[in-house]
C-alpha cells in the first residue's frame, strides 16, 4: 500500500490550528483513514481499545482537495489505507514542517509544498522496518524530514469494520436542535460536572434542550428553549407552560415528542472540546431508540451561510441508560 500527498496551505492550517487540537482533547490516539476521495481522523470507532477507553466516537472527514494539492493512495483493498497515530506527535510534526515552510523563500523561488507519505524504514537499533508517516519540506535556510511512528496499517477485515462503523455513525437523529452559544453551554457543563458524574439530556421536537444532574441530595438542571430545529418538529401544548421544566420534559417524552438519555459527564466534557475546531453551528440530537447522543458541527463556505460539504465533523456519545422514546 502507498500514500503520498502535498498539503494545501488552507488544509495544513485547518489541521494544525483547529482539528488536531480538538481531536487531541477527545483522545490521545486516533485512526487516520484514507480513501480515494476523502481523508479522515476517527476516534474510537473500533470500540474500547487503546488508552482512551470507551469514550465518545469522533469523526472528522475532509474532501481530499480541501487538504491536499496532490493526492495519491493505493492498496489492494479498494485503495483504502488506515492506521492509528498519536495525535500530539502528528501535530508536532506538522508544526515543525510549517515553521520551515513559512521561512521567506529566496528571490525567484516559489515556496515548497509540505509533502507527506507513508514509508517503511529501519531505525537505528531496530532489527526490522517499521511504518512511519514522513513529512518533508524545504525553506530558505533549512529543510526538515520528520518521521511520525504509526501503527501497522489495518488489515482488510479491520478496514471493513472501520468502514461499517463509519457508515453506522452517519445515521442522523430525527430531530436536531441548534445550540447558538457553545461557550455558554461549556460553562454550564463545567458547573454541573462538580455536582455529579451522570447527565440526563432531553431533546424535544419543540426546540428545547434540557440538561439535568441528579444526586441523592440535589437535582440541578438547565434548559435551552425555542432553539432552531432541523428535522421532525411539533408545537408545544399550551398547558406545558404552567409546569416545571422536568415535568414538561417527562410529558413530552410520554407523548413521543422528545427523547431522553443519560450520558457520562466526562464524555460530554470531551465532546465540548471540539469547539477548538471553531464550527459555525452546533446541533444536538438523540438517535432513534436513544441509541446515542449525537453532536454535529456545521461549517459554512467562507463569506456565505452555505454549508461547506467538504468538511464533516461530529461526535456520538454512548448512553448509560437505554433511553426513553
mmCIF file of C-alpha atoms in Angstrom:
data_model
loop_
_atom_site.group_PDB
_atom_site.id
_atom_site.type_symbol
_atom_site.label_atom_id
_atom_site.label_comp_id
_atom_site.label_asym_id
_atom_site.label_seq_id
_atom_site.Cartn_x
_atom_site.Cartn_y
_atom_site.Cartn_z
ATOM 1 C CA UNK A 1 0.000 0.000 0.000
ATOM 2 C CA UNK A 2 1.134 3.527 -0.817
ATOM 3 C CA UNK A 3 0.223 7.074 0.154
ATOM 4 C CA UNK A 4 1.793 10.357 -0.930
ATOM 5 C CA UNK A 5 0.363 13.865 -0.924
ATOM 6 C CA UNK A 6 1.192 17.594 -0.844
ATOM 7 C CA UNK A 7 -0.736 19.841 1.518
ATOM 8 C CA UNK A 8 -2.607 22.961 0.519
ATOM 9 C CA UNK A 9 -1.900 25.983 2.736
ATOM 10 C CA UNK A 10 -5.535 26.051 3.885
ATOM 11 C CA UNK A 11 -5.506 22.323 4.552
ATOM 12 C CA UNK A 12 -2.478 22.297 6.821
ATOM 13 C CA UNK A 13 -3.774 25.376 8.647
ATOM 14 C CA UNK A 14 -7.121 23.643 9.277
ATOM 15 C CA UNK A 15 -5.403 20.615 10.757
ATOM 16 C CA UNK A 16 -2.802 22.492 12.793
ATOM 17 C CA UNK A 17 -4.940 25.260 14.271
ATOM 18 C CA UNK A 18 -8.361 23.622 14.539
ATOM 19 C CA UNK A 19 -8.921 19.915 14.067
ATOM 20 C CA UNK A 20 -5.814 18.324 15.586
ATOM 21 C CA UNK A 21 -6.124 20.361 18.830
ATOM 22 C CA UNK A 22 -9.779 19.285 19.044
ATOM 23 C CA UNK A 23 -9.058 15.615 18.352
ATOM 24 C CA UNK A 24 -6.208 15.622 20.877
ATOM 25 C CA UNK A 25 -8.643 16.714 23.601
ATOM 26 C CA UNK A 26 -11.060 13.907 22.712
ATOM 27 C CA UNK A 27 -8.394 11.195 22.807
ATOM 28 C CA UNK A 28 -4.643 10.705 22.573
ATOM 29 C CA UNK A 29 -4.740 8.221 19.705
ATOM 30 C CA UNK A 30 -6.886 8.336 16.560
ATOM 31 C CA UNK A 31 -7.167 6.472 13.285
ATOM 32 C CA UNK A 32 -6.196 8.132 10.031
ATOM 33 C CA UNK A 33 -8.374 6.701 7.253
ATOM 34 C CA UNK A 34 -7.518 7.493 3.627
ATOM 35 C CA UNK A 35 -9.771 6.696 0.660
ATOM 36 C CA UNK A 36 -9.608 7.807 -2.994
ATOM 37 C CA UNK A 37 -11.950 10.745 -2.207
ATOM 38 C CA UNK A 38 -11.558 11.603 1.493
ATOM 39 C CA UNK A 39 -9.101 11.830 4.374
ATOM 40 C CA UNK A 40 -10.471 11.202 7.867
ATOM 41 C CA UNK A 41 -9.493 11.421 11.515
ATOM 42 C CA UNK A 42 -11.515 8.887 13.515
ATOM 43 C CA UNK A 43 -11.597 8.385 17.261
ATOM 44 C CA UNK A 44 -12.925 5.261 18.955
ATOM 45 C CA UNK A 45 -14.887 3.813 16.026
ATOM 46 C CA UNK A 46 -13.473 0.335 16.616
ATOM 47 C CA UNK A 47 -14.551 0.169 20.243
ATOM 48 C CA UNK A 48 -12.885 0.420 23.626
ATOM 49 C CA UNK A 49 -9.275 -0.155 22.641
ATOM 50 C CA UNK A 50 -6.224 1.913 23.499
ATOM 51 C CA UNK A 51 -5.694 4.333 26.386
ATOM 52 C CA UNK A 52 -8.931 6.297 25.866
ATOM 53 C CA UNK A 53 -11.368 3.503 26.731
ATOM 54 C CA UNK A 54 -14.996 3.618 25.675
ATOM 55 C CA UNK A 55 -15.241 7.379 25.199
ATOM 56 C CA UNK A 56 -17.191 9.261 22.535
ATOM 57 C CA UNK A 57 -16.817 8.448 18.888
ATOM 58 C CA UNK A 58 -15.496 11.380 16.884
ATOM 59 C CA UNK A 59 -15.338 11.727 13.095
ATOM 60 C CA UNK A 60 -13.589 14.495 11.136
ATOM 61 C CA UNK A 61 -13.910 13.910 7.391
ATOM 62 C CA UNK A 62 -12.385 16.084 4.661
ATOM 63 C CA UNK A 63 -12.654 16.053 0.883
ATOM 64 C CA UNK A 64 -9.162 15.299 -0.383
ATOM 65 C CA UNK A 65 -8.971 18.524 -2.411
ATOM 66 C CA UNK A 66 -9.545 20.592 0.726
ATOM 67 C CA UNK A 67 -6.409 19.270 2.439
ATOM 68 C CA UNK A 68 -4.162 18.283 -0.453
ATOM 69 C CA UNK A 69 -2.915 19.764 -3.714
ATOM 70 C CA UNK A 70 -1.644 16.401 -4.938
ATOM 71 C CA UNK A 71 -3.002 13.145 -3.512
ATOM 72 C CA UNK A 72 -2.316 9.502 -4.273
ATOM 73 C CA UNK A 73 -3.400 6.481 -2.215
ATOM 74 C CA UNK A 74 -3.338 2.870 -3.350
ATOM 75 C CA UNK A 75 -3.841 -0.551 -1.792
ATOM 76 C CA UNK A 76 -5.297 -3.924 -2.630
ATOM 77 C CA UNK A 77 -8.347 -3.020 -0.539
ATOM 78 C CA UNK A 78 -10.180 -0.640 -2.922
ATOM 79 C CA UNK A 79 -7.341 1.891 -2.487
ATOM 80 C CA UNK A 80 -8.150 2.378 1.198
ATOM 81 C CA UNK A 81 -5.484 2.745 3.909
ATOM 82 C CA UNK A 82 -5.972 3.144 7.661
ATOM 83 C CA UNK A 83 -3.632 3.276 10.652
ATOM 84 C CA UNK A 84 -3.523 4.718 14.165
ATOM 85 C CA UNK A 85 -1.306 7.576 15.271
ATOM 86 C CA UNK A 86 -0.581 9.651 18.364
ATOM 87 C CA UNK A 87 -2.367 12.968 17.714
ATOM 88 C CA UNK A 88 0.158 15.077 19.641
ATOM 89 C CA UNK A 89 3.075 13.615 17.655
ATOM 90 C CA UNK A 90 1.207 14.249 14.414
ATOM 91 C CA UNK A 91 0.566 17.870 15.322
ATOM 92 C CA UNK A 92 4.170 18.380 16.434
ATOM 93 C CA UNK A 93 5.435 17.130 13.069
ATOM 94 C CA UNK A 94 3.016 19.396 11.200
ATOM 95 C CA UNK A 95 4.148 22.430 13.187
ATOM 96 C CA UNK A 96 7.827 21.680 12.599
ATOM 97 C CA UNK A 97 7.210 21.393 8.877
ATOM 98 C CA UNK A 98 5.081 24.536 8.918
ATOM 99 C CA UNK A 99 7.808 26.537 10.700
ATOM 100 C CA UNK A 100 10.255 25.718 7.907
ATOM 101 C CA UNK A 101 7.640 26.175 5.198
ATOM 102 C CA UNK A 102 6.893 29.746 6.304
ATOM 103 C CA UNK A 103 10.518 30.863 6.002
ATOM 104 C CA UNK A 104 10.823 33.612 3.401
ATOM 105 C CA UNK A 105 11.871 31.906 0.118
ATOM 106 C CA UNK A 106 14.949 33.018 -1.769
ATOM 107 C CA UNK A 107 14.412 35.533 -4.570
ATOM 108 C CA UNK A 108 12.758 33.899 -7.538
ATOM 109 C CA UNK A 109 11.942 30.681 -5.672
ATOM 110 C CA UNK A 110 8.393 29.515 -5.119
ATOM 111 C CA UNK A 111 7.509 28.162 -1.662
ATOM 112 C CA UNK A 112 7.894 24.388 -1.459
ATOM 113 C CA UNK A 113 4.753 22.467 -0.532
ATOM 114 C CA UNK A 114 4.758 20.297 2.575
ATOM 115 C CA UNK A 115 4.740 16.682 1.480
ATOM 116 C CA UNK A 116 3.591 13.659 3.454
ATOM 117 C CA UNK A 117 3.986 9.997 2.608
ATOM 118 C CA UNK A 118 3.705 6.541 4.094
ATOM 119 C CA UNK A 119 7.075 4.780 4.422
ATOM 120 C CA UNK A 120 8.655 1.709 5.961
ATOM 121 C CA UNK A 121 12.139 2.233 7.343
ATOM 122 C CA UNK A 122 14.546 0.597 9.727
ATOM 123 C CA UNK A 123 15.652 2.869 12.531
ATOM 124 C CA UNK A 124 18.905 2.674 14.468
ATOM 125 C CA UNK A 125 18.886 -0.201 16.921
ATOM 126 C CA UNK A 126 15.912 -1.989 15.380
ATOM 127 C CA UNK A 127 16.023 -5.322 13.598
ATOM 128 C CA UNK A 128 13.151 -4.751 11.203
ATOM 129 C CA UNK A 129 11.474 -1.945 9.299
ATOM 130 C CA UNK A 130 8.569 -0.079 10.893
ATOM 131 C CA UNK A 131 5.853 2.129 9.351
ATOM 132 C CA UNK A 132 6.076 5.917 9.578
ATOM 133 C CA UNK A 133 4.232 8.938 8.264
ATOM 134 C CA UNK A 134 7.015 11.133 6.904
ATOM 135 C CA UNK A 135 6.744 14.918 6.470
ATOM 136 C CA UNK A 136 9.152 16.760 4.188
ATOM 137 C CA UNK A 137 9.539 20.442 3.397
ATOM 138 C CA UNK A 138 12.255 22.918 2.461
ATOM 139 C CA UNK A 139 12.630 26.546 3.476
ATOM 140 C CA UNK A 140 15.082 29.351 2.658
ATOM 141 C CA UNK A 141 17.536 28.402 5.409
ATOM 142 C CA UNK A 142 16.705 24.814 6.310
ATOM 143 C CA UNK A 143 14.854 21.657 5.399
ATOM 144 C CA UNK A 144 13.072 19.161 7.593
ATOM 145 C CA UNK A 145 12.245 15.487 7.302
ATOM 146 C CA UNK A 146 10.214 14.282 10.251
ATOM 147 C CA UNK A 147 9.033 10.714 10.833
ATOM 148 C CA UNK A 148 5.904 10.095 12.889
ATOM 149 C CA UNK A 149 5.582 6.493 14.119
ATOM 150 C CA UNK A 150 2.266 4.886 13.258
ATOM 151 C CA UNK A 151 0.678 1.518 13.820
ATOM 152 C CA UNK A 152 0.895 -1.248 11.294
ATOM 153 C CA UNK A 153 -1.726 -0.418 8.629
ATOM 154 C CA UNK A 154 -5.054 -2.042 9.399
ATOM 155 C CA UNK A 155 -5.847 -5.353 7.772
ATOM 156 C CA UNK A 156 -8.570 -5.712 5.145
ATOM 157 C CA UNK A 157 -11.001 -7.040 7.780
ATOM 158 C CA UNK A 158 -10.249 -4.189 10.195
ATOM 159 C CA UNK A 159 -10.705 -1.608 7.433
ATOM 160 C CA UNK A 160 -14.067 -3.219 6.651
ATOM 161 C CA UNK A 161 -15.015 -2.931 10.351
ATOM 162 C CA UNK A 162 -13.907 0.698 10.371
ATOM 163 C CA UNK A 163 -15.960 1.482 7.257
ATOM 164 C CA UNK A 164 -19.010 -0.321 8.682
ATOM 165 C CA UNK A 165 -18.725 1.672 11.917
ATOM 166 C CA UNK A 166 -18.372 4.879 9.904
ATOM 167 C CA UNK A 167 -21.473 4.049 7.847
ATOM 168 C CA UNK A 168 -23.458 3.311 11.016
ATOM 169 C CA UNK A 169 -22.305 6.555 12.637
ATOM 170 C CA UNK A 170 -23.778 8.637 9.812
ATOM 171 C CA UNK A 171 -27.389 7.914 10.796
ATOM 172 C CA UNK A 172 -28.937 11.232 11.812
ATOM 173 C CA UNK A 173 -31.353 11.795 14.706
ATOM 174 C CA UNK A 174 -34.901 12.632 13.613
ATOM 175 C CA UNK A 175 -34.740 15.966 15.473
ATOM 176 C CA UNK A 176 -31.700 18.211 15.840
ATOM 177 C CA UNK A 177 -31.619 21.469 17.830
ATOM 178 C CA UNK A 178 -29.004 24.166 17.347
ATOM 179 C CA UNK A 179 -27.127 25.449 20.388
ATOM 180 C CA UNK A 180 -26.405 29.099 19.487
ATOM 181 C CA UNK A 181 -23.705 29.667 22.119
ATOM 182 C CA UNK A 182 -21.319 26.734 22.552
ATOM 183 C CA UNK A 183 -19.085 28.552 25.122
ATOM 184 C CA UNK A 184 -22.197 29.207 27.242
ATOM 185 C CA UNK A 185 -23.061 25.511 27.146
ATOM 186 C CA UNK A 186 -19.474 24.655 28.047
ATOM 187 C CA UNK A 187 -19.586 26.984 31.067
ATOM 188 C CA UNK A 188 -22.839 25.360 32.197
ATOM 189 C CA UNK A 189 -21.397 21.843 31.914
ATOM 190 C CA UNK A 190 -18.272 22.939 33.797
ATOM 191 C CA UNK A 191 -20.544 23.867 36.719
ATOM 192 C CA UNK A 192 -22.704 20.755 36.507
ATOM 193 C CA UNK A 193 -19.734 18.371 36.469
ATOM 194 C CA UNK A 194 -18.924 19.416 40.030
ATOM 195 C CA UNK A 195 -22.296 18.027 41.132
ATOM 196 C CA UNK A 196 -22.416 14.586 39.536
ATOM 197 C CA UNK A 197 -20.877 12.193 37.028
ATOM 198 C CA UNK A 198 -24.046 11.411 35.065
ATOM 199 C CA UNK A 199 -26.067 13.829 32.943
ATOM 200 C CA UNK A 200 -29.598 13.375 31.635
ATOM 201 C CA UNK A 201 -30.084 15.034 28.241
ATOM 202 C CA UNK A 202 -33.529 15.580 26.704
ATOM 203 C CA UNK A 203 -34.199 16.907 23.190
ATOM 204 C CA UNK A 204 -37.771 17.829 22.223
ATOM 205 C CA UNK A 205 -39.455 18.393 18.892
ATOM 206 C CA UNK A 206 -40.375 21.859 20.204
ATOM 207 C CA UNK A 207 -36.759 23.031 20.014
ATOM 208 C CA UNK A 208 -35.847 22.502 23.685
ATOM 209 C CA UNK A 209 -32.597 21.089 25.074
ATOM 210 C CA UNK A 210 -32.719 20.099 28.739
ATOM 211 C CA UNK A 211 -29.681 19.100 30.842
ATOM 212 C CA UNK A 212 -30.059 17.690 34.354
ATOM 213 C CA UNK A 213 -27.775 16.245 37.031
ATOM 214 C CA UNK A 214 -29.293 14.345 39.955
ATOM 215 C CA UNK A 215 -27.758 13.007 43.134
ATOM 216 C CA UNK A 216 -29.280 11.664 46.340
ATOM 217 C CA UNK A 217 -29.167 15.183 47.767
ATOM 218 C CA UNK A 218 -29.864 17.571 44.904
ATOM 219 C CA UNK A 219 -31.181 17.868 41.366
ATOM 220 C CA UNK A 220 -29.853 20.688 39.185
ATOM 221 C CA UNK A 221 -30.787 21.366 35.585
ATOM 222 C CA UNK A 222 -30.840 23.963 32.852
ATOM 223 C CA UNK A 223 -32.954 24.408 29.763
ATOM 224 C CA UNK A 224 -32.397 25.988 26.342
ATOM 225 C CA UNK A 225 -35.773 26.808 24.771
ATOM 226 C CA UNK A 226 -37.063 27.627 21.275
ATOM 227 C CA UNK A 227 -33.874 26.626 19.519
ATOM 228 C CA UNK A 228 -33.603 26.257 15.774
ATOM 229 C CA UNK A 229 -34.855 22.816 14.678
ATOM 230 C CA UNK A 230 -33.745 20.555 11.855
ATOM 231 C CA UNK A 231 -35.943 17.554 11.084
ATOM 232 C CA UNK A 232 -39.125 16.486 12.862
ATOM 233 C CA UNK A 233 -40.814 19.233 14.868
ATOM 234 C CA UNK A 234 -44.042 19.742 16.834
ATOM 235 C CA UNK A 235 -45.923 22.527 18.593
ATOM 236 C CA UNK A 236 -45.641 22.566 22.371
ATOM 237 C CA UNK A 237 -49.022 22.258 24.170
ATOM 238 C CA UNK A 238 -50.035 25.443 25.982
ATOM 239 C CA UNK A 239 -50.536 23.541 29.253
ATOM 240 C CA UNK A 240 -46.817 22.756 29.329
ATOM 241 C CA UNK A 241 -46.023 26.379 30.126
ATOM 242 C CA UNK A 242 -47.530 26.052 33.617
ATOM 243 C CA UNK A 243 -45.439 23.139 34.881
ATOM 244 C CA UNK A 244 -41.801 22.686 35.854
ATOM 245 C CA UNK A 245 -39.153 22.031 33.201
ATOM 246 C CA UNK A 246 -38.606 18.471 34.477
ATOM 247 C CA UNK A 247 -42.325 17.665 34.343
ATOM 248 C CA UNK A 248 -42.581 19.283 30.900
ATOM 249 C CA UNK A 249 -39.773 17.082 29.587
ATOM 250 C CA UNK A 250 -41.362 13.948 31.064
ATOM 251 C CA UNK A 251 -44.700 14.787 29.439
ATOM 252 C CA UNK A 252 -43.017 15.391 26.077
ATOM 253 C CA UNK A 253 -41.284 12.007 26.288
ATOM 254 C CA UNK A 254 -44.608 10.304 27.133
ATOM 255 C CA UNK A 255 -46.228 11.932 24.076
ATOM 256 C CA UNK A 256 -43.429 10.668 21.842
ATOM 257 C CA UNK A 257 -42.314 14.231 21.104
ATOM 258 C CA UNK A 258 -38.967 14.025 22.908
ATOM 259 C CA UNK A 259 -36.134 11.616 23.606
ATOM 260 C CA UNK A 260 -34.128 11.434 26.816
ATOM 261 C CA UNK A 261 -30.833 9.657 27.541
ATOM 262 C CA UNK A 262 -28.226 9.549 30.264
ATOM 263 C CA UNK A 263 -24.568 10.095 29.329
ATOM 264 C CA UNK A 264 -21.264 10.324 31.140
ATOM 265 C CA UNK A 265 -20.393 13.864 32.157
ATOM 266 C CA UNK A 266 -16.771 13.102 31.276
ATOM 267 C CA UNK A 267 -17.772 12.130 27.731
ATOM 268 C CA UNK A 268 -19.800 15.307 27.237
ATOM 269 C CA UNK A 269 -16.914 17.444 28.502
ATOM 270 C CA UNK A 270 -14.622 15.756 25.974
ATOM 271 C CA UNK A 271 -17.052 16.351 23.111
ATOM 272 C CA UNK A 272 -17.323 20.028 24.026
ATOM 273 C CA UNK A 273 -13.574 20.363 23.450
ATOM 274 C CA UNK A 274 -14.430 20.093 19.760
ATOM 275 C CA UNK A 275 -15.199 23.818 19.909
ATOM 276 C CA UNK A 276 -11.431 24.182 19.335
ATOM 277 C CA UNK A 277 -12.191 23.279 15.703
ATOM 278 C CA UNK A 278 -14.259 26.519 15.549
ATOM 279 C CA UNK A 279 -17.510 25.275 13.988
ATOM 280 C CA UNK A 280 -20.014 27.798 12.649
ATOM 281 C CA UNK A 281 -23.013 25.916 14.100
ATOM 282 C CA UNK A 282 -23.517 23.093 16.602
ATOM 283 C CA UNK A 283 -26.531 20.772 16.718
ATOM 284 C CA UNK A 284 -27.587 18.232 19.362
ATOM 285 C CA UNK A 285 -29.872 15.259 18.780
ATOM 286 C CA UNK A 286 -30.651 11.794 20.113
ATOM 287 C CA UNK A 287 -30.519 8.814 17.758
ATOM 288 C CA UNK A 288 -33.650 6.680 17.287
ATOM 289 C CA UNK A 289 -34.476 4.493 20.310
ATOM 290 C CA UNK A 290 -31.989 6.510 22.379
ATOM 291 C CA UNK A 291 -29.002 4.743 20.831
ATOM 292 C CA UNK A 292 -26.602 7.659 21.427
ATOM 293 C CA UNK A 293 -26.338 11.416 21.868
ATOM 294 C CA UNK A 294 -25.172 12.986 18.603
ATOM 295 C CA UNK A 295 -23.341 16.319 18.303
ATOM 296 C CA UNK A 296 -22.947 17.700 14.780
ATOM 297 C CA UNK A 297 -20.621 20.603 13.975
ATOM 298 C CA UNK A 298 -21.503 22.535 10.816
ATOM 299 C CA UNK A 299 -19.183 24.668 8.703
ATOM 300 C CA UNK A 300 -20.048 27.357 6.165
ATOM 301 C CA UNK A 301 -18.275 28.221 2.953
ATOM 302 C CA UNK A 302 -16.244 31.336 3.935
ATOM 303 C CA UNK A 303 -18.200 34.522 3.333
ATOM 304 C CA UNK A 304 -21.546 32.716 2.980
ATOM 305 C CA UNK A 305 -24.211 30.912 5.018
ATOM 306 C CA UNK A 306 -23.982 27.864 2.748
ATOM 307 C CA UNK A 307 -22.899 24.552 4.237
ATOM 308 C CA UNK A 308 -19.339 23.565 3.361
ATOM 309 C CA UNK A 309 -19.852 19.973 2.234
ATOM 310 C CA UNK A 310 -16.093 19.351 2.072
ATOM 311 C CA UNK A 311 -15.991 19.114 5.902
ATOM 312 C CA UNK A 312 -17.977 16.735 8.090
ATOM 313 C CA UNK A 313 -17.362 16.757 11.848
ATOM 314 C CA UNK A 314 -19.457 15.066 14.528
ATOM 315 C CA UNK A 315 -19.385 13.141 17.814
ATOM 316 C CA UNK A 316 -21.532 10.277 19.134
ATOM 317 C CA UNK A 317 -21.692 9.817 22.901
ATOM 318 C CA UNK A 318 -22.568 6.360 24.259
ATOM 319 C CA UNK A 319 -25.599 6.290 26.527
ATOM 320 C CA UNK A 320 -25.565 4.840 30.023
ATOM 321 C CA UNK A 321 -29.323 4.339 30.016
ATOM 322 C CA UNK A 322 -31.274 2.685 27.171
ATOM 323 C CA UNK A 323 -33.262 5.876 26.744
ATOM 324 C CA UNK A 324 -36.974 6.512 26.534
ATOM 325 C CA UNK A 325 -38.999 7.192 23.425
#
